[in-house]
Tab-separated table of C-alpha atoms in Angstrom:
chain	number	residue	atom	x	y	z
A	1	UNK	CA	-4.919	-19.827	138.750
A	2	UNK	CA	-8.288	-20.288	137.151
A	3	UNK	CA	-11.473	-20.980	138.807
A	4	UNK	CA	-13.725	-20.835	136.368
A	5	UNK	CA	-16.508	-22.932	136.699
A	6	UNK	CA	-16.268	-26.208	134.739
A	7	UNK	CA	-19.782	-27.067	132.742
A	8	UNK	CA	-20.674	-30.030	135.414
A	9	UNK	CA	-20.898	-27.377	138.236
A	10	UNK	CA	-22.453	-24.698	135.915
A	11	UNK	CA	-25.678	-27.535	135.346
A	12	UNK	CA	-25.384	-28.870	139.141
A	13	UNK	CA	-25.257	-24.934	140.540
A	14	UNK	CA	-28.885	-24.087	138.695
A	15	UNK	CA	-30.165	-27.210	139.466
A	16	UNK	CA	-29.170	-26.975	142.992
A	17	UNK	CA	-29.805	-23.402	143.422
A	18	UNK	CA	-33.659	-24.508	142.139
A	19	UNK	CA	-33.598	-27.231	144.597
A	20	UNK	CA	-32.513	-24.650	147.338
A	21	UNK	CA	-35.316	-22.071	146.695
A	22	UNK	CA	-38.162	-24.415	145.723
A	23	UNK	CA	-37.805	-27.150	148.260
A	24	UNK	CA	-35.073	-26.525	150.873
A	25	UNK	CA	-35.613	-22.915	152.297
A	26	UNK	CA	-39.688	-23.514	152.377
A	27	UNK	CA	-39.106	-26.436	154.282
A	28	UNK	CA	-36.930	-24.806	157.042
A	29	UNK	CA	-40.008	-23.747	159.401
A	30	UNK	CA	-41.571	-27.677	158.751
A	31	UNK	CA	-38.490	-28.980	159.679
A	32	UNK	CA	-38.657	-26.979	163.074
A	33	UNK	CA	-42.214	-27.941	163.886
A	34	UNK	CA	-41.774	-31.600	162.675
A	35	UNK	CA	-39.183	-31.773	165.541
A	36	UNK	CA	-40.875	-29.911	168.197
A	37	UNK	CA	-43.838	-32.447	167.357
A	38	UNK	CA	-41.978	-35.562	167.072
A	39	UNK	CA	-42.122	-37.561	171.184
A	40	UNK	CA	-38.654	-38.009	169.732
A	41	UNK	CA	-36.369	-34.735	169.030
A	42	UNK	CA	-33.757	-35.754	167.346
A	43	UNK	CA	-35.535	-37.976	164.814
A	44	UNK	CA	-35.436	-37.098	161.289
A	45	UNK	CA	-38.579	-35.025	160.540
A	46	UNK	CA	-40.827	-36.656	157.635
A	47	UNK	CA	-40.242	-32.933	155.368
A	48	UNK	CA	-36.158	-33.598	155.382
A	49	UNK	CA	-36.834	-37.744	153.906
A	50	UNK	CA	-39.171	-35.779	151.159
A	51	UNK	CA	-36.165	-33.471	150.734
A	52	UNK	CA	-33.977	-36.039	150.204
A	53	UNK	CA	-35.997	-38.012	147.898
A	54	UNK	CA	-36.158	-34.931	145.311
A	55	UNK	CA	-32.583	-34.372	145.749
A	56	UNK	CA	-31.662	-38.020	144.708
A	57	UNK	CA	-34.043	-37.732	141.736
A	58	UNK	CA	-32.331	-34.458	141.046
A	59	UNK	CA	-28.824	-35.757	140.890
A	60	UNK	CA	-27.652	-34.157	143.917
A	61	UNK	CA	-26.595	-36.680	146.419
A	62	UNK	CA	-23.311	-37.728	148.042
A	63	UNK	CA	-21.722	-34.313	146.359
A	64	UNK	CA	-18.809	-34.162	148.210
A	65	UNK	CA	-17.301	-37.611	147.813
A	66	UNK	CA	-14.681	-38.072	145.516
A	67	UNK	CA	-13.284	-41.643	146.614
A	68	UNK	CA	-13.565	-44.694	143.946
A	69	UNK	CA	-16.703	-43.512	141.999
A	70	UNK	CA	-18.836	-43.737	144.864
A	71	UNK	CA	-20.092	-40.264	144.811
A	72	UNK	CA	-20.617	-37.434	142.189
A	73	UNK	CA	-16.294	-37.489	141.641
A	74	UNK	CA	-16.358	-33.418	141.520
A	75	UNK	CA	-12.796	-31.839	142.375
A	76	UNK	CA	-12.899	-29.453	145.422
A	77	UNK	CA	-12.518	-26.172	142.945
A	78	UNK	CA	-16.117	-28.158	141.222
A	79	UNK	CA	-17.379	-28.742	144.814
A	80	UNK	CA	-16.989	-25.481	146.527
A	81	UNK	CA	-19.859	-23.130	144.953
A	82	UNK	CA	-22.115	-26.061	145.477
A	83	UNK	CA	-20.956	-26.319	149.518
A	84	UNK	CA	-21.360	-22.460	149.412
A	85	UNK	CA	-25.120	-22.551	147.879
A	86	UNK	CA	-26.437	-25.376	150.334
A	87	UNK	CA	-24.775	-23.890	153.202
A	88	UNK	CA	-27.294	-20.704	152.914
A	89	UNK	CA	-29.690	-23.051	154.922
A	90	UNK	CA	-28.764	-25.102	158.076
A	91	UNK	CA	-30.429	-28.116	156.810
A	92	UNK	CA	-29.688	-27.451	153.082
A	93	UNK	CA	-26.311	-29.978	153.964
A	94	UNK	CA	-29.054	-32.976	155.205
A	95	UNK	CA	-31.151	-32.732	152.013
A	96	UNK	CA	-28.118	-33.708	149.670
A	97	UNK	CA	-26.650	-36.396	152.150
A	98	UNK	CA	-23.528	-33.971	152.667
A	99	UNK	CA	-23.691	-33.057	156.433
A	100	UNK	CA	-20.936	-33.957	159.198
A	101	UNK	CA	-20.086	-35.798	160.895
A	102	UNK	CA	-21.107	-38.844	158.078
A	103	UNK	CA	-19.036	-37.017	155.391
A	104	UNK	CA	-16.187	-37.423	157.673
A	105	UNK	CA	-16.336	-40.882	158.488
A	106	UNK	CA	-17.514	-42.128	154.864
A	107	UNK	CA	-14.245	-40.464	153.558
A	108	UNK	CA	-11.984	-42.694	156.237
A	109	UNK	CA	-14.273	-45.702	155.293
A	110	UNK	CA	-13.800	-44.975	151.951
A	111	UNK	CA	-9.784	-44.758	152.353
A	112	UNK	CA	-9.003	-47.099	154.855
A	113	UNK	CA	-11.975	-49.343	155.201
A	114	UNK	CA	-11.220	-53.242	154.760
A	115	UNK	CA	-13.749	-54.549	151.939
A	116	UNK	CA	-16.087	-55.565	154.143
A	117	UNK	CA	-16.289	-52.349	156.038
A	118	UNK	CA	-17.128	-50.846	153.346
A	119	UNK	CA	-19.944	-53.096	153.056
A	120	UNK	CA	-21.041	-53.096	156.423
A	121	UNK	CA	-21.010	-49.479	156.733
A	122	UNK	CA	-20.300	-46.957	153.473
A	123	UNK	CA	-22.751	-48.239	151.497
A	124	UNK	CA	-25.601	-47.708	153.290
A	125	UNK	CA	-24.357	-44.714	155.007
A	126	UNK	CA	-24.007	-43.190	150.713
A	127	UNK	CA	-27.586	-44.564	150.694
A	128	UNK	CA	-28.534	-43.008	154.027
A	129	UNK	CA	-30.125	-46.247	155.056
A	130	UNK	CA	-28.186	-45.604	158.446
A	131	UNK	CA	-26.113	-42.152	160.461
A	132	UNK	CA	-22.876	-42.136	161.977
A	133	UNK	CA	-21.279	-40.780	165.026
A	134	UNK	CA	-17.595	-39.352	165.624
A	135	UNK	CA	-15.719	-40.304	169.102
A	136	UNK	CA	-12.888	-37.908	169.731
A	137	UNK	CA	-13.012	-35.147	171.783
A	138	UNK	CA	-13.124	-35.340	175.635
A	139	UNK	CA	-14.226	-33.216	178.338
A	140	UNK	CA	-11.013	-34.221	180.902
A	141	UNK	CA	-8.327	-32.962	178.473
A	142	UNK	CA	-7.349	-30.530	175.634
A	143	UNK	CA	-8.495	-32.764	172.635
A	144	UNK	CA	-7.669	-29.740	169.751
A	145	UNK	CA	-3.906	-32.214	170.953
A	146	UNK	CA	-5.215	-35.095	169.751
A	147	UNK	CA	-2.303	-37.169	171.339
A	148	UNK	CA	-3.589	-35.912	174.970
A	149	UNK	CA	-6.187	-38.348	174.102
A	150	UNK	CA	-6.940	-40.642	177.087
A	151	UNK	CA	-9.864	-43.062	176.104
A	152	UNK	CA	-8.434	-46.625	175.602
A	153	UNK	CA	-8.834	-49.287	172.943
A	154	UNK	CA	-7.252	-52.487	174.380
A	155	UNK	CA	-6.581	-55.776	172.526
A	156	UNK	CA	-8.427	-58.846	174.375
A	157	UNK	CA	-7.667	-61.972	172.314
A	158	UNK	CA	-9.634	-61.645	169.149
A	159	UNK	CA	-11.717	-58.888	170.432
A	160	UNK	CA	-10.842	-54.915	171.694
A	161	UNK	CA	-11.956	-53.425	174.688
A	162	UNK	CA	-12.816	-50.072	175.093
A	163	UNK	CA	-13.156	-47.469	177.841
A	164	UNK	CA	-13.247	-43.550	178.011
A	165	UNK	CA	-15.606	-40.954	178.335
A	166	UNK	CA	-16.166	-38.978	174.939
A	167	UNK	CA	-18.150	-35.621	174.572
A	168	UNK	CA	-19.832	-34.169	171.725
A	169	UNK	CA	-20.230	-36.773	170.403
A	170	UNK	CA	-22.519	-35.583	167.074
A	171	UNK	CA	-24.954	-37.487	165.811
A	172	UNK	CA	-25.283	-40.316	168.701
A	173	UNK	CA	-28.186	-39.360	169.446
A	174	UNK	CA	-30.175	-39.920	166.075
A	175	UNK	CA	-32.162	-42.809	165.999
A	176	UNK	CA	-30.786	-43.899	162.943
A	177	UNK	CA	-26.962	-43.647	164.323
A	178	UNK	CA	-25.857	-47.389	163.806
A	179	UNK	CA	-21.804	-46.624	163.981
A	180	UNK	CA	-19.668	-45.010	166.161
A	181	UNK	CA	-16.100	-43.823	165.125
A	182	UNK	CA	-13.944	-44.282	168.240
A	183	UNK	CA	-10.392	-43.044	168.412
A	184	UNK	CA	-8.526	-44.220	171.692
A	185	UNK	CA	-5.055	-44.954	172.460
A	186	UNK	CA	-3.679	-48.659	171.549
A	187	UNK	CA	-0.642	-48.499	172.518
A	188	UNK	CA	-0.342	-45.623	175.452
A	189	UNK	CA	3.714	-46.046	175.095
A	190	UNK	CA	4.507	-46.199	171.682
A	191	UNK	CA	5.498	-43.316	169.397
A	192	UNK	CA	3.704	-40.357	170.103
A	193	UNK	CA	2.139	-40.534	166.841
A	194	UNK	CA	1.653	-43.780	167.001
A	195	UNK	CA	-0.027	-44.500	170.050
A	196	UNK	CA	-3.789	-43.655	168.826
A	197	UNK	CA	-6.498	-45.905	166.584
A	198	UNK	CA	-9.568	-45.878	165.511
A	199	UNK	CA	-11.847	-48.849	165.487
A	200	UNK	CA	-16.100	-48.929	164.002
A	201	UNK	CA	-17.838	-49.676	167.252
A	202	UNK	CA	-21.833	-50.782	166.330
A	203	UNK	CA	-23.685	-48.159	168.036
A	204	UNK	CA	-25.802	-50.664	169.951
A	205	UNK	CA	-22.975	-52.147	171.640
A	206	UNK	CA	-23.535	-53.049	175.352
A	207	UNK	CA	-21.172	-50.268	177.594
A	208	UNK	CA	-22.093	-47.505	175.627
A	209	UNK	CA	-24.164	-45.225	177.682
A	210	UNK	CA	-25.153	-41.420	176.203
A	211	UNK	CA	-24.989	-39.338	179.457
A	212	UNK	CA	-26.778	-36.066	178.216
A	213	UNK	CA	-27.476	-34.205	175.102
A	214	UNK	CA	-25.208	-30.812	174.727
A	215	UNK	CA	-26.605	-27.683	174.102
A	216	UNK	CA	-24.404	-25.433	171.638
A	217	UNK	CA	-25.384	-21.989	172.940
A	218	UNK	CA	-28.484	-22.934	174.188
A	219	UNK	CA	-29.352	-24.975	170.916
A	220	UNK	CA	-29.943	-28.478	170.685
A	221	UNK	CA	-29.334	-29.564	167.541
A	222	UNK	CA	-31.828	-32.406	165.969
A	223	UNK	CA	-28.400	-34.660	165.357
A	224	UNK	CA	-27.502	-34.497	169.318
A	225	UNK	CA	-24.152	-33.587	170.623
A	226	UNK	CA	-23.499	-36.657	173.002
A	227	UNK	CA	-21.775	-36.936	176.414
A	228	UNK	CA	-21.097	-40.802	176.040
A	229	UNK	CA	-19.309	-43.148	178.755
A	230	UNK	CA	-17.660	-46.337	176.974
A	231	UNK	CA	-17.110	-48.817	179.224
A	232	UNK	CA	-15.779	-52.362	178.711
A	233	UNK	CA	-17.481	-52.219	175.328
A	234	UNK	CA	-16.312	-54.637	173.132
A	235	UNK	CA	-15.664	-54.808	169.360
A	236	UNK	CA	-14.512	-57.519	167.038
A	237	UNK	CA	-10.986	-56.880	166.456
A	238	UNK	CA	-11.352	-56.518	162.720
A	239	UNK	CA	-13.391	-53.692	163.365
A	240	UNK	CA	-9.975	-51.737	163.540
A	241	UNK	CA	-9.978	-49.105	160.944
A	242	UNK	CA	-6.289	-49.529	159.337
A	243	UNK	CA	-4.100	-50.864	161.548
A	244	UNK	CA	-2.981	-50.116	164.672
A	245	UNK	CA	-1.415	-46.821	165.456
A	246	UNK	CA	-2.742	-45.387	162.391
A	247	UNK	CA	-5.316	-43.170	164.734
A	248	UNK	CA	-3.924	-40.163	164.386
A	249	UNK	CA	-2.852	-40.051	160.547
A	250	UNK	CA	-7.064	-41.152	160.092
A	251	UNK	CA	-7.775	-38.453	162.413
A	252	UNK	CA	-5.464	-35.674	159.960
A	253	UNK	CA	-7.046	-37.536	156.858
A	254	UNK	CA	-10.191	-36.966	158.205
A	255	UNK	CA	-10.235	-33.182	159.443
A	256	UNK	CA	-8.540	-31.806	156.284
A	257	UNK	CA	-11.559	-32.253	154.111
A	258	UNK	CA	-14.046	-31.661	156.678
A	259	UNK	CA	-12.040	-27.780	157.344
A	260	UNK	CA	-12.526	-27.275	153.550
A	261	UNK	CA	-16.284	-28.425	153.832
A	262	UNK	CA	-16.763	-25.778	156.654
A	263	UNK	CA	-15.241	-23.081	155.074
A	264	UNK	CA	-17.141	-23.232	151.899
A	265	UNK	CA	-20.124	-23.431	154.194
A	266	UNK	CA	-19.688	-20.378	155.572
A	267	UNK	CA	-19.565	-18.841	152.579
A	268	UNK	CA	-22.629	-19.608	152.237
A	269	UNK	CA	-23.854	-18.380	155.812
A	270	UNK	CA	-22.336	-14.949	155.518
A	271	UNK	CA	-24.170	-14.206	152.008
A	272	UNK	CA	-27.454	-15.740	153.693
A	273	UNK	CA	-26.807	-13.093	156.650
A	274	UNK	CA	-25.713	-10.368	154.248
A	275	UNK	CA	-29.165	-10.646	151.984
A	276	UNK	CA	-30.907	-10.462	155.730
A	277	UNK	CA	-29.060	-7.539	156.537
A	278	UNK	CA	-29.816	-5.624	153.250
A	279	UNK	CA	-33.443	-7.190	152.751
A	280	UNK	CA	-33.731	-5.363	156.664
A	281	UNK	CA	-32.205	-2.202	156.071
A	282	UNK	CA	-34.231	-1.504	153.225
A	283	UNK	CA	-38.005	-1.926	155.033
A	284	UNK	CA	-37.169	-0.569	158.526
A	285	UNK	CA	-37.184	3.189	159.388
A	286	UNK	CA	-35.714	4.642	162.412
A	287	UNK	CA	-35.112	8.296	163.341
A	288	UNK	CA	-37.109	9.438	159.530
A	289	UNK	CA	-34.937	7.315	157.384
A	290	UNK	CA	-34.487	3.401	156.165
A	291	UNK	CA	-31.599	2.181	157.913
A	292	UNK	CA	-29.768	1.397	154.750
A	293	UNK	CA	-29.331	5.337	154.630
A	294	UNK	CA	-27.608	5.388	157.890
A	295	UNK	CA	-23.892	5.351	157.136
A	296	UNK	CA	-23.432	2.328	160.088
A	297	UNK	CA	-25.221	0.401	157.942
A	298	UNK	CA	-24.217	1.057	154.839
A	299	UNK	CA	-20.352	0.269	156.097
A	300	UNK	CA	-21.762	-2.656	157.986
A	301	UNK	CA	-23.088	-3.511	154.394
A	302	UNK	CA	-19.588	-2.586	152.334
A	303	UNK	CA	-17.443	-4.042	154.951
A	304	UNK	CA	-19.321	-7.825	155.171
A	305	UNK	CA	-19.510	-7.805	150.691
A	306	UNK	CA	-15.802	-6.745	150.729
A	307	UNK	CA	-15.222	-9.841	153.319
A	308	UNK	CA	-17.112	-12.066	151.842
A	309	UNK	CA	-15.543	-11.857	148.453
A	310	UNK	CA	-12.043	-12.411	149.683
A	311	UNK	CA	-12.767	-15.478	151.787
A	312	UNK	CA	-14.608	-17.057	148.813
A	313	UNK	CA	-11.332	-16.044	146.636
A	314	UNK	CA	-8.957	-18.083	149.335
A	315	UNK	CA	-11.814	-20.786	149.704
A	316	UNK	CA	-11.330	-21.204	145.725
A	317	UNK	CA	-7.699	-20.879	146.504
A	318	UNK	CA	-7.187	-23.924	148.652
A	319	UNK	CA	-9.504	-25.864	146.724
A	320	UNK	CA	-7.327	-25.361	143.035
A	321	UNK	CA	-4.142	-25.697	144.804
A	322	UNK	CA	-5.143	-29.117	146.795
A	323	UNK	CA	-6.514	-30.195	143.177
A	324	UNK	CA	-3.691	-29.461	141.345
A	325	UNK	CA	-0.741	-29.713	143.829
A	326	UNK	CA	-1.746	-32.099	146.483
A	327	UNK	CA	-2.967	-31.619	150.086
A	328	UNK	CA	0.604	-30.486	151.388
A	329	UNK	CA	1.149	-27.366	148.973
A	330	UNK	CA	-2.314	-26.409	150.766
A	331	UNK	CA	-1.460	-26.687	154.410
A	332	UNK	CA	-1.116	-23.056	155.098
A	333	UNK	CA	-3.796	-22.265	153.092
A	334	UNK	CA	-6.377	-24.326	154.241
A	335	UNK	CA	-6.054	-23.355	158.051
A	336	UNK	CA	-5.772	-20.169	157.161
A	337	UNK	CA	-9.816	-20.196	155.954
A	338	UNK	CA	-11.318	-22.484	158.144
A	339	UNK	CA	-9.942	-19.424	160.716
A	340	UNK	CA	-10.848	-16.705	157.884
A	341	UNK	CA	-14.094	-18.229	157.113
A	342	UNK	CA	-15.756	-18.418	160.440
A	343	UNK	CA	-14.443	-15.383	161.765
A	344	UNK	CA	-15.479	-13.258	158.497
A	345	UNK	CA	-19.209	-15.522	158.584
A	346	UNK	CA	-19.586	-14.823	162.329
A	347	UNK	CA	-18.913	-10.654	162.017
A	348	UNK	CA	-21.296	-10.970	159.058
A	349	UNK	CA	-24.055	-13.279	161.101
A	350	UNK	CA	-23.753	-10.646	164.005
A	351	UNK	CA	-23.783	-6.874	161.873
A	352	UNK	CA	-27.306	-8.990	160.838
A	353	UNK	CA	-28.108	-9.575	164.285
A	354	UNK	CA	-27.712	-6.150	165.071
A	355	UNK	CA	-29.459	-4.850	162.295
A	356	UNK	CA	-32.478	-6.794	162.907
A	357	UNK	CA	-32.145	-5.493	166.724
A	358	UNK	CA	-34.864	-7.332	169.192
A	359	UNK	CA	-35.999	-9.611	165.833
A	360	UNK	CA	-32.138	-11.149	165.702
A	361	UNK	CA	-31.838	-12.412	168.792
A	362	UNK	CA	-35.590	-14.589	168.915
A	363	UNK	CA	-35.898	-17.623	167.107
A	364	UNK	CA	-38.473	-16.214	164.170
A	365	UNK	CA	-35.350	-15.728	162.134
A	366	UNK	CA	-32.641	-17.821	161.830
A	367	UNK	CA	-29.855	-15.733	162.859
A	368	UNK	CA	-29.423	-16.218	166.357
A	369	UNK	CA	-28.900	-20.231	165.262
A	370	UNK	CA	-26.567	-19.421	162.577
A	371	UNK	CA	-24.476	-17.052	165.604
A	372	UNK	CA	-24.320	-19.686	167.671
A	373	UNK	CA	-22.879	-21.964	164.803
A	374	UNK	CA	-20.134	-19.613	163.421
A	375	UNK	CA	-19.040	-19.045	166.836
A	376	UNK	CA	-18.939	-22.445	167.698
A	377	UNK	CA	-17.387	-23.844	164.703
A	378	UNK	CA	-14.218	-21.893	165.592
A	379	UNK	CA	-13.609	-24.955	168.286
A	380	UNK	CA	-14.896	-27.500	166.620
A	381	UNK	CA	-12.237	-29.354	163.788
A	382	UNK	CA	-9.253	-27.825	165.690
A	383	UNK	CA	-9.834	-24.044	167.278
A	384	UNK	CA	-8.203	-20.886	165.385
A	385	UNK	CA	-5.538	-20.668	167.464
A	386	UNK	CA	-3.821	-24.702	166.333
A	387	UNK	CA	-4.927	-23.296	162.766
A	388	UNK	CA	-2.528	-19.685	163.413
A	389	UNK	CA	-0.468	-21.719	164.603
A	390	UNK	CA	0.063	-24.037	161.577
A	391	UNK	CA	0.226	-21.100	159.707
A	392	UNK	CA	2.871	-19.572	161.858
A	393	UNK	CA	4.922	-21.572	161.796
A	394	UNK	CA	4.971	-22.876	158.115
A	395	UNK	CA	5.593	-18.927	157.190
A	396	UNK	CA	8.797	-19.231	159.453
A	397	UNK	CA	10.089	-21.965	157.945
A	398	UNK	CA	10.842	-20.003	155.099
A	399	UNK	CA	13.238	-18.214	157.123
A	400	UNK	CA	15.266	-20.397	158.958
């Protein structure tokens, strides 16, 4: 295995870790009062479109796609100490046009969308003209089984109609969220792997009603996590993403990458947390000593580099093998971090916490955010436990 850097993401990572220090981690604290000052929350603060701007002029824009030229074409072993550097900051991900859920859906535009789809809806979301929302989970049923699924999509003559209450919804609530991703079932008594689609729904569409904005741990995040009821909303019928039935396999196609995007993320997040931890240790005294002589901390410290270094080895791991061998070789492998990653990012966000005592838990630092993320991002994409189990049972397999 090598993962040696190739020269394109040598040049991108010093550009990019410029871009990060100059620009992007200064601008945190604007971004935060742009939004508390906007009548408006959850509309994009005037610092992140001057952020964005630079990072176009820079080169670093649409990083992550890899699909028919229409992004920067890097491999995922290229892409993965980039994720790692811009996922240091929370809105580092925003500033280079690489943040969920619109890397998601222009990856499943970019594979299954109809020419015209494409038109309609990738290019301007690579321009970030427009933002995009993802339909799938639901607050009635288990959705981590995506065939317990219970929202419909119904064929009416040249038209579909769809019904179903969706929650979570991220990024509905952004102002500049013109399409909706819905996945529903088509055909309820089909093939269980058959029975669910997805279909572009224009986010104006008449039936589509955002019930509340969800807090994640008490944070509202400037995107907005939607509580949507769809009813009797109708869509042209070529607004069916593939065909019909092909929900599900979208839905796979669609989570694989976006698990890889996390993990490298958190990469990211831990060594942000780590730095914290150290930086703190180092300036605060307690009992006649820096806290960086107490030996809590200094394991604290040990433990988080030693766990940092081996989920970035199995992050790099994934990423060669799926470039090399092909997303199946990498099943095991790439469950296995997006459960390694958060849980190893999350121990590391909350030693910080802890270090930084009454300081971690108020909102002058941005740990108690990035806590609440790590912990919640071991739900979101499919909770640990589908991912141990995927793993478990792959590893028996080899026994049987």
């Amino acid at each position: 295995m090598d993962f040696s850097y190739s020269a394109r993401t040598d040049a991108l990572l010093e550009t990019l870790e410029t871009f990060m220090t100059d620009h992007v981690l200064p601008a945190e604290k604007v971004y935060d009062a742009q939004i508390a000052a906007n009548t408006n929350k959850h509309e994009q603060p005037a610092v992140m479109r001057e952020l964005q701007e630079t990072a176009r002029s820079q080169g670093l824009w649409n990083l992550f796609m890899t699909h028919d030229g229409l992004g920067a074409g890097l491999t995922n072993l290229e892409y993965a100490p980039l994720a790692e550097v811009v996922g240091r900051s929370i809105i580092g991900n925003e500033a280079i046009n690489c943040s969920a859920p619109d890397t998601g859906n222009m990856e499943i535009l970019a594979m299954f969308g109809t020419e015209e789809q494409k038109k309609d809806w990738l290019e301007p979301l690579l321009d970030c003209r427009i933002r995009s929302a993802f339909a799938m989970t639901e607050p009635a049923v288990a959705s981590s089984d995506a065939t317990n699924i219970t929202s419909t999509i119904r064929r009416d003559g040249d038209e579909y109609v769809l019904n179903g209450r969706k929650w979570y919804t991220s990024g509905v609530l952004d102002p500049d969220c013109k399409l909706i991703i819905f996945m529903g079932k088509s055909d309820p008594d089909g093939p269980t792997y058959r029975q669910q689609s997805m279909i572009l729904v224009p986010a104006d569409s008449p039936g589509i009603e955002v019930l509340r904005d969800l807090p994640m741990f008490g944070f509202h995040d400037r995107l907005g996590h939607g509580d949507v009821q769809f009813t009797d909303v109708r869509v042209p019928a070529s607004n069916m993403l593939g065909a019909e039935g092909d929900g599900f396999a979208i839905a796979q196609g669609r989570l694989g990458p976006g698990r890889m995007h996390y993990a490298m993320r958190a990469v990211g997040m831990a060594e942000r947390a780590l730095e914290m931890m150290c930086r703190r240790s180092l300036d605060r005294v307690a009992f006649g000593a820096p806290l960086a002589d107490r030996g809590v901390v200094r394991e604290w410290i040990a433990r988080s580099r030693i766990e940092i270094d081996q989920i970035r080895l199995l992050v790099l791991k994934s990423s060669w093998m799926i470039d090399t061998r092909g997303n199946a070789s990498a099943r095991s492998e790439v469950a296995a971090i997006k459960v390694a990653a958060m849980e190893v990012a999350h121990k590391v966000v909350d030693r910080a916490v802890q270090t930084f005592g009454a300081a971690g838990v108020s909102d002058d630092f941005v740990l108690a955010r990035l806590h609440a993320i790590t912990r919640a991002l071991q739900i979101a994409d499919g909770p640990s436990e589908v991912h141990l189990r995927t793993i478990a049972r792959l590893e028996t397999k080899k026994y049987r």
